[in-house]
C-alpha cells in the first residue's frame, strides 16, 4: 500500500455489521466554471451482502453530465496499491480511472494528482475513528492537490492539467440525518483551502444542533475548525440555493456564504446499510465568499464557480435534475 493515506474500512469490519464507504475526488479549473466529481462507493449489509457504485459528474458542460453504475460484489475489489476497485474503476494513491456507459452516454477518466498537503482527519480525538459514535467518519486524504490527465464525454476529451482539488474518504454505519459539505481550493489567493463537514444527528426523535469539523489553510498555516467543544461558535443556515455558515477555531472565526446556481447542481439518492435513502444535491462550481477573522486582522476572500456546496437530507429537491443510473 505504498503511498496510500488510508485503507478501505468495509473489508475490515466484523461479520454482522452493515456499513457504507466512499472514496471521492473533486477537481476544478483554476479560472472557475468547470469541475469534475468522481466517487467510488461500497455498501455492505448486515447479512454480509456487498454492493458498489461508480459515479462520475462533470460540471460546466451545460447541464451537469452525471452517471452512476450500480454493481454487485463480484465487481468490487481492493487491489494491492489502491484504495478500491469498483466496476474496473480504480482509485489509487495518485491516480483515478474509470469508464461508464449509462443511457446512451459514455464517459471515461484517467486522472493523476500529486500528494499536495498532508491528510486531515476531521474528528478529534483520534479514538473517535475507532468508536461506534459518531456513526459517520470523515477524513480528507489530499486537501489540496494539482491534477493532470483527461476525461471524456462521448468522445469529447477535456484536459485537466493544472486543475486544483482534493481527495476524500468517509464511511460509517449510517449517514447523518442532515449534512453539508463545503469545500474550496485557492480561495482568493493561492494556498487558501477550506474543507468543512457539518451534520445533524437524529437522537430519540430530535435533531441535534449542527456539529461542524473542518480545516482552513491560510498563509501556510493549518487551522482546525469546529468540533464538539465549539458548538456555540457554529451556525449553518440553509436557504434555497444558499448556505450561510459560521465556524470557529482557536483564535479564528470563519464565516461566509456558499451559493449554487440553478442548473449547476445534480441530485442523487445515497443508500445506507439499513436500506434508508438520503437525497443529495451537489454543485462543484458553486460561488464562495469567505471572511476570516483573527486577532491580527480580517480577510475577505472569494472563489467564483469553483467551490463545492453539497447537502444531504431525507427530503428530495424537486428542482434539481437527477443523474443517470444504470
Short mmCIF file of C-alpha atoms in Angstrom, two decimals:
data_model
loop_
_atom_site.label_atom_id
_atom_site.label_comp_id
_atom_site.label_asym_id
_atom_site.label_seq_id
_atom_site.Cartn_x
_atom_site.Cartn_y
_atom_site.Cartn_z
CA UNK A 1 0.00 0.00 0.00
CA UNK A 2 2.90 2.34 -0.70
CA UNK A 3 1.77 5.95 -0.89
CA UNK A 4 -1.78 5.30 0.31
CA UNK A 5 -3.00 7.64 3.03
CA UNK A 6 -5.81 5.39 4.27
CA UNK A 7 -7.22 1.91 3.88
CA UNK A 8 -10.68 0.68 3.00
CA UNK A 9 -12.79 0.07 6.10
CA UNK A 10 -15.62 -2.14 4.83
CA UNK A 11 -13.50 -5.30 4.40
CA UNK A 12 -12.10 -4.94 7.95
CA UNK A 13 -15.46 -4.91 9.75
CA UNK A 14 -16.60 -7.95 11.76
CA UNK A 15 -19.45 -10.06 10.42
CA UNK A 16 -22.97 -8.87 11.11
CA UNK A 17 -22.26 -5.16 10.79
CA UNK A 18 -23.55 -3.07 7.92
CA UNK A 19 -21.59 -0.10 6.64
CA UNK A 20 -21.13 2.26 3.72
CA UNK A 21 -17.86 3.67 2.40
CA UNK A 22 -16.94 6.28 -0.17
CA UNK A 23 -13.66 7.39 -1.72
CA UNK A 24 -14.12 10.51 -3.83
CA UNK A 25 -12.34 13.35 -5.58
CA UNK A 26 -13.15 16.78 -6.88
CA UNK A 27 -11.05 18.90 -9.24
CA UNK A 28 -11.90 22.35 -10.59
CA UNK A 29 -10.43 24.55 -13.31
CA UNK A 30 -8.42 27.46 -11.82
CA UNK A 31 -10.48 30.02 -13.73
CA UNK A 32 -13.73 28.50 -12.47
CA UNK A 33 -16.78 27.26 -14.28
CA UNK A 34 -15.64 23.65 -14.88
CA UNK A 35 -15.17 20.79 -12.43
CA UNK A 36 -15.28 17.02 -12.13
CA UNK A 37 -16.54 14.94 -9.19
CA UNK A 38 -15.89 11.20 -9.03
CA UNK A 39 -16.94 8.66 -6.37
CA UNK A 40 -16.17 5.01 -5.70
CA UNK A 41 -18.61 3.60 -3.14
CA UNK A 42 -19.30 0.30 -1.43
CA UNK A 43 -22.21 -0.81 0.72
CA UNK A 44 -22.25 -3.84 2.99
CA UNK A 45 -25.47 -5.04 4.57
CA UNK A 46 -25.70 -6.74 7.96
CA UNK A 47 -26.32 -10.09 6.25
CA UNK A 48 -22.94 -9.82 4.50
CA UNK A 49 -24.16 -8.83 1.03
CA UNK A 50 -21.86 -6.34 -0.71
CA UNK A 51 -22.67 -3.89 -3.48
CA UNK A 52 -20.94 -0.93 -5.04
CA UNK A 53 -21.37 2.06 -7.31
CA UNK A 54 -19.11 4.03 -9.62
CA UNK A 55 -20.07 7.70 -10.08
CA UNK A 56 -18.94 10.46 -12.43
CA UNK A 57 -20.15 14.05 -12.77
CA UNK A 58 -18.78 16.83 -14.97
CA UNK A 59 -19.89 20.41 -14.34
CA UNK A 60 -19.67 23.30 -16.76
CA UNK A 61 -20.60 21.46 -19.96
CA UNK A 62 -24.10 22.96 -19.86
CA UNK A 63 -26.27 20.90 -17.50
CA UNK A 64 -24.13 18.55 -15.37
CA UNK A 65 -23.29 15.25 -17.05
CA UNK A 66 -23.77 12.75 -14.24
CA UNK A 67 -23.73 8.94 -14.42
CA UNK A 68 -23.75 6.12 -11.90
CA UNK A 69 -23.34 2.38 -12.37
CA UNK A 70 -24.58 0.03 -9.65
CA UNK A 71 -22.69 -3.24 -9.28
CA UNK A 72 -22.72 -6.41 -7.20
CA UNK A 73 -19.94 -7.84 -5.05
CA UNK A 74 -18.10 -9.55 -7.91
CA UNK A 75 -17.23 -6.10 -9.33
CA UNK A 76 -15.88 -4.69 -6.06
CA UNK A 77 -12.26 -5.28 -5.09
CA UNK A 78 -9.37 -3.95 -3.06
CA UNK A 79 -6.22 -4.44 -5.15
CA UNK A 80 -2.75 -4.02 -3.68
CA UNK A 81 -1.54 -0.44 -4.01
CA UNK A 82 -5.03 1.04 -4.45
CA UNK A 83 -7.86 2.21 -2.24
CA UNK A 84 -10.64 0.44 -4.14
CA UNK A 85 -11.73 -1.01 -7.48
CA UNK A 86 -15.40 -0.62 -8.47
CA UNK A 87 -16.53 -1.90 -11.88
CA UNK A 88 -12.95 -1.64 -13.16
CA UNK A 89 -12.62 1.95 -11.96
CA UNK A 90 -9.63 2.27 -9.65
CA UNK A 91 -8.64 4.96 -7.17
CA UNK A 92 -5.01 4.74 -6.06
CA UNK A 93 -2.56 6.95 -4.17
CA UNK A 94 -2.00 9.37 -7.06
CA UNK A 95 -4.38 8.30 -9.82
CA UNK A 96 -8.04 7.70 -10.62
CA UNK A 97 -9.54 5.91 -13.60
CA UNK A 98 -12.88 4.59 -14.76
CA UNK A 99 -15.36 4.07 -17.60
CA UNK A 100 -19.15 4.28 -17.63
CA UNK A 101 -21.90 3.93 -20.20
CA UNK A 102 -25.42 4.71 -18.99
CA UNK A 103 -28.47 5.74 -21.00
CA UNK A 104 -26.53 6.13 -24.23
CA UNK A 105 -23.88 8.42 -22.68
CA UNK A 106 -20.29 7.21 -22.32
CA UNK A 107 -17.71 8.80 -20.03
CA UNK A 108 -14.19 7.82 -19.07
CA UNK A 109 -11.44 9.36 -16.98
CA UNK A 110 -7.72 8.86 -16.46
CA UNK A 111 -6.58 11.37 -13.84
CA UNK A 112 -3.38 11.91 -11.88
CA UNK A 113 -2.82 14.09 -8.81
CA UNK A 114 0.12 14.98 -6.59
CA UNK A 115 0.34 14.47 -2.83
CA UNK A 116 -0.34 18.12 -2.06
CA UNK A 117 -0.91 18.89 1.62
CA UNK A 118 -0.80 16.36 4.44
CA UNK A 119 -4.01 14.44 5.15
CA UNK A 120 -6.55 15.83 7.62
CA UNK A 121 -8.85 13.88 9.97
CA UNK A 122 -11.95 15.88 10.81
CA UNK A 123 -12.81 14.15 14.08
CA UNK A 124 -10.88 14.58 17.29
CA UNK A 125 -9.64 12.94 19.40
CA UNK A 126 -8.46 10.22 17.05
CA UNK A 127 -10.11 7.46 19.10
CA UNK A 128 -13.45 8.58 17.65
CA UNK A 129 -12.43 6.78 14.45
CA UNK A 130 -12.38 3.51 16.41
CA UNK A 131 -15.56 4.06 18.44
CA UNK A 132 -19.20 3.34 17.45
CA UNK A 133 -20.06 7.04 17.69
CA UNK A 134 -20.22 9.16 15.66
CA UNK A 135 -21.68 6.74 13.15
CA UNK A 136 -20.19 8.70 10.25
CA UNK A 137 -16.39 9.12 9.90
CA UNK A 138 -14.72 11.62 7.58
CA UNK A 139 -11.17 12.37 6.51
CA UNK A 140 -9.59 14.36 3.70
CA UNK A 141 -6.72 12.37 2.25
CA UNK A 142 -5.46 15.12 -0.07
CA UNK A 143 -6.76 18.56 0.97
CA UNK A 144 -5.09 20.38 -1.92
CA UNK A 145 -3.67 18.60 -4.97
CA UNK A 146 -2.84 19.62 -8.51
CA UNK A 147 -4.42 17.35 -11.13
CA UNK A 148 -3.47 16.22 -14.60
CA UNK A 149 -4.83 13.80 -17.16
CA UNK A 150 -8.11 13.81 -19.06
CA UNK A 151 -11.74 12.83 -19.01
CA UNK A 152 -14.04 12.37 -21.97
CA UNK A 153 -17.78 12.58 -22.61
CA UNK A 154 -18.98 10.74 -25.70
CA UNK A 155 -15.52 11.03 -27.21
CA UNK A 156 -15.04 14.75 -26.43
CA UNK A 157 -11.88 14.97 -24.33
CA UNK A 158 -11.18 17.51 -21.59
CA UNK A 159 -7.63 18.15 -20.34
CA UNK A 160 -7.49 18.85 -16.59
CA UNK A 161 -3.82 19.85 -16.41
CA UNK A 162 -3.38 22.36 -13.59
CA UNK A 163 -6.85 21.84 -12.11
CA UNK A 164 -6.93 22.04 -8.31
CA UNK A 165 -8.84 19.79 -5.97
CA UNK A 166 -8.99 17.20 -3.23
CA UNK A 167 -9.44 13.50 -2.44
CA UNK A 168 -11.69 12.43 0.43
CA UNK A 169 -12.85 9.35 2.31
CA UNK A 170 -15.87 8.70 4.50
CA UNK A 171 -17.51 5.63 5.99
CA UNK A 172 -19.85 4.57 8.75
CA UNK A 173 -22.83 2.61 9.97
CA UNK A 174 -25.28 5.25 8.72
CA UNK A 175 -25.38 8.69 7.15
CA UNK A 176 -26.02 11.76 9.27
CA UNK A 177 -29.68 12.79 9.27
CA UNK A 178 -28.70 16.05 7.56
CA UNK A 179 -25.33 17.27 6.37
CA UNK A 180 -23.46 19.85 4.34
CA UNK A 181 -20.05 19.58 2.74
CA UNK A 182 -18.34 22.90 1.97
CA UNK A 183 -15.01 22.93 0.13
CA UNK A 184 -12.77 25.13 -1.98
CA UNK A 185 -9.16 25.44 -3.11
CA UNK A 186 -7.16 28.62 -3.74
CA UNK A 187 -9.89 30.87 -2.35
CA UNK A 188 -8.94 34.39 -3.33
CA UNK A 189 -5.22 33.65 -3.06
CA UNK A 190 -3.07 30.64 -3.90
CA UNK A 191 -2.80 28.28 -0.95
CA UNK A 192 -6.05 29.21 0.82
CA UNK A 193 -8.03 25.99 1.22
CA UNK A 194 -11.25 25.23 3.11
CA UNK A 195 -12.88 21.86 3.85
CA UNK A 196 -15.83 21.62 6.28
CA UNK A 197 -18.21 18.76 7.00
CA UNK A 198 -21.21 19.58 9.19
CA UNK A 199 -24.08 17.37 10.26
CA UNK A 200 -27.15 16.99 12.44
CA UNK A 201 -28.00 13.66 14.05
CA UNK A 202 -31.39 12.26 14.92
CA UNK A 203 -31.35 11.26 18.61
CA UNK A 204 -34.55 9.94 20.20
CA UNK A 205 -36.61 11.62 17.53
CA UNK A 206 -34.96 15.03 17.84
CA UNK A 207 -32.31 16.68 15.73
CA UNK A 208 -29.09 17.72 17.41
CA UNK A 209 -27.56 21.14 16.72
CA UNK A 210 -25.17 21.40 13.79
CA UNK A 211 -21.74 19.92 14.55
CA UNK A 212 -19.01 21.07 12.17
CA UNK A 213 -15.44 19.87 11.75
CA UNK A 214 -13.03 21.27 9.23
CA UNK A 215 -9.74 22.73 8.12
CA UNK A 216 -8.69 26.16 6.88
CA UNK A 217 -5.25 26.59 5.36
CA UNK A 218 -4.21 30.23 5.03
CA UNK A 219 -0.74 31.74 4.62
CA UNK A 220 0.76 28.29 5.11
CA UNK A 221 -0.94 27.78 8.49
CA UNK A 222 -3.33 24.87 9.15
CA UNK A 223 -6.25 25.97 11.34
CA UNK A 224 -8.63 23.37 12.75
CA UNK A 225 -12.28 24.45 12.83
CA UNK A 226 -15.32 23.35 14.85
CA UNK A 227 -15.69 20.27 17.00
CA UNK A 228 -17.93 19.39 19.93
CA UNK A 229 -16.26 21.99 22.15
CA UNK A 230 -17.21 24.82 19.78
CA UNK A 231 -20.93 24.24 19.23
CA UNK A 232 -21.75 27.81 20.28
CA UNK A 233 -19.47 29.09 17.56
CA UNK A 234 -21.14 27.00 14.85
CA UNK A 235 -24.13 28.02 12.78
CA UNK A 236 -25.44 26.69 9.46
CA UNK A 237 -28.39 28.29 7.71
CA UNK A 238 -29.66 26.60 4.55
CA UNK A 239 -32.00 28.59 2.34
CA UNK A 240 -32.78 27.59 -1.22
CA UNK A 241 -29.56 27.58 -3.21
CA UNK A 242 -27.51 29.18 -0.41
CA UNK A 243 -25.69 28.17 2.74
CA UNK A 244 -24.67 30.83 5.25
CA UNK A 245 -22.26 29.44 7.84
CA UNK A 246 -20.02 30.34 10.77
CA UNK A 247 -17.41 28.08 12.37
CA UNK A 248 -14.77 28.95 14.95
CA UNK A 249 -11.39 27.57 15.94
CA UNK A 250 -8.57 28.63 18.21
CA UNK A 251 -8.00 32.33 17.51
CA UNK A 252 -10.05 32.22 14.30
CA UNK A 253 -13.62 32.71 13.15
CA UNK A 254 -14.58 31.71 9.63
CA UNK A 255 -17.89 32.73 8.11
CA UNK A 256 -19.26 33.00 4.64
CA UNK A 257 -21.80 32.18 2.00
CA UNK A 258 -21.89 29.31 -0.50
CA UNK A 259 -24.23 29.80 -3.45
CA UNK A 260 -25.07 27.33 -6.20
CA UNK A 261 -26.81 28.48 -9.36
CA UNK A 262 -29.94 26.91 -10.79
CA UNK A 263 -28.91 24.38 -13.41
CA UNK A 264 -25.42 23.84 -11.96
CA UNK A 265 -26.36 21.09 -9.48
CA UNK A 266 -27.09 17.38 -9.66
CA UNK A 267 -29.22 15.22 -7.37
CA UNK A 268 -28.59 11.65 -6.21
CA UNK A 269 -30.01 9.16 -3.73
CA UNK A 270 -27.48 7.74 -1.27
CA UNK A 271 -28.46 4.35 0.13
CA UNK A 272 -27.47 3.25 3.62
CA UNK A 273 -26.79 -0.22 5.06
CA UNK A 274 -30.20 -0.40 6.72
CA UNK A 275 -31.95 0.48 3.47
CA UNK A 276 -32.60 4.14 4.23
CA UNK A 277 -32.04 6.71 1.49
CA UNK A 278 -30.84 10.29 1.66
CA UNK A 279 -31.28 12.82 -1.11
CA UNK A 280 -28.07 14.62 -2.02
CA UNK A 281 -27.57 17.78 -4.06
CA UNK A 282 -24.07 18.71 -5.18
CA UNK A 283 -22.62 21.62 -7.10
CA UNK A 284 -18.86 21.60 -7.55
CA UNK A 285 -18.87 25.00 -9.31
CA UNK A 286 -20.55 27.00 -6.56
CA UNK A 287 -19.58 30.53 -5.52
CA UNK A 288 -17.98 31.18 -2.14
CA UNK A 289 -17.49 34.43 -0.25
CA UNK A 290 -15.35 33.94 2.87
CA UNK A 291 -14.46 36.11 5.87
CA UNK A 292 -11.62 35.08 8.18
CA UNK A 293 -11.34 36.99 11.47
CA UNK A 294 -8.26 36.75 13.67
CA UNK A 295 -6.62 38.99 16.24
CA UNK A 296 -4.16 40.10 13.59
CA UNK A 297 -6.97 41.30 11.33
CA UNK A 298 -9.81 40.33 8.98
CA UNK A 299 -9.52 38.88 5.49
CA UNK A 300 -12.25 38.84 2.85
CA UNK A 301 -11.77 36.20 0.16
CA UNK A 302 -13.83 34.81 -2.70
CA UNK A 303 -13.93 31.89 -5.12
CA UNK A 304 -16.20 32.07 -8.16
CA UNK A 305 -17.64 28.93 -9.78
CA UNK A 306 -15.14 26.56 -8.19
CA UNK A 307 -16.37 25.60 -4.71
CA UNK A 308 -18.28 22.52 -3.53
CA UNK A 309 -21.67 23.02 -1.91
CA UNK A 310 -23.33 19.71 -1.07
CA UNK A 311 -26.39 19.00 1.07
CA UNK A 312 -27.90 15.72 2.22
CA UNK A 313 -31.30 15.13 3.83
CA UNK A 314 -34.39 12.93 3.68
CA UNK A 315 -36.27 15.50 1.60
CA UNK A 316 -35.80 15.44 -2.18
CA UNK A 317 -35.01 18.61 -4.12
CA UNK A 318 -37.63 18.61 -6.91
CA UNK A 319 -35.94 21.44 -8.84
CA UNK A 320 -32.59 19.58 -9.18
CA UNK A 321 -32.19 17.06 -12.03
CA UNK A 322 -31.10 13.55 -11.05
CA UNK A 323 -28.11 11.81 -12.56
CA UNK A 324 -28.44 8.81 -14.87
CA UNK A 325 -28.23 5.46 -13.14
CA UNK A 326 -27.78 2.01 -14.61
#
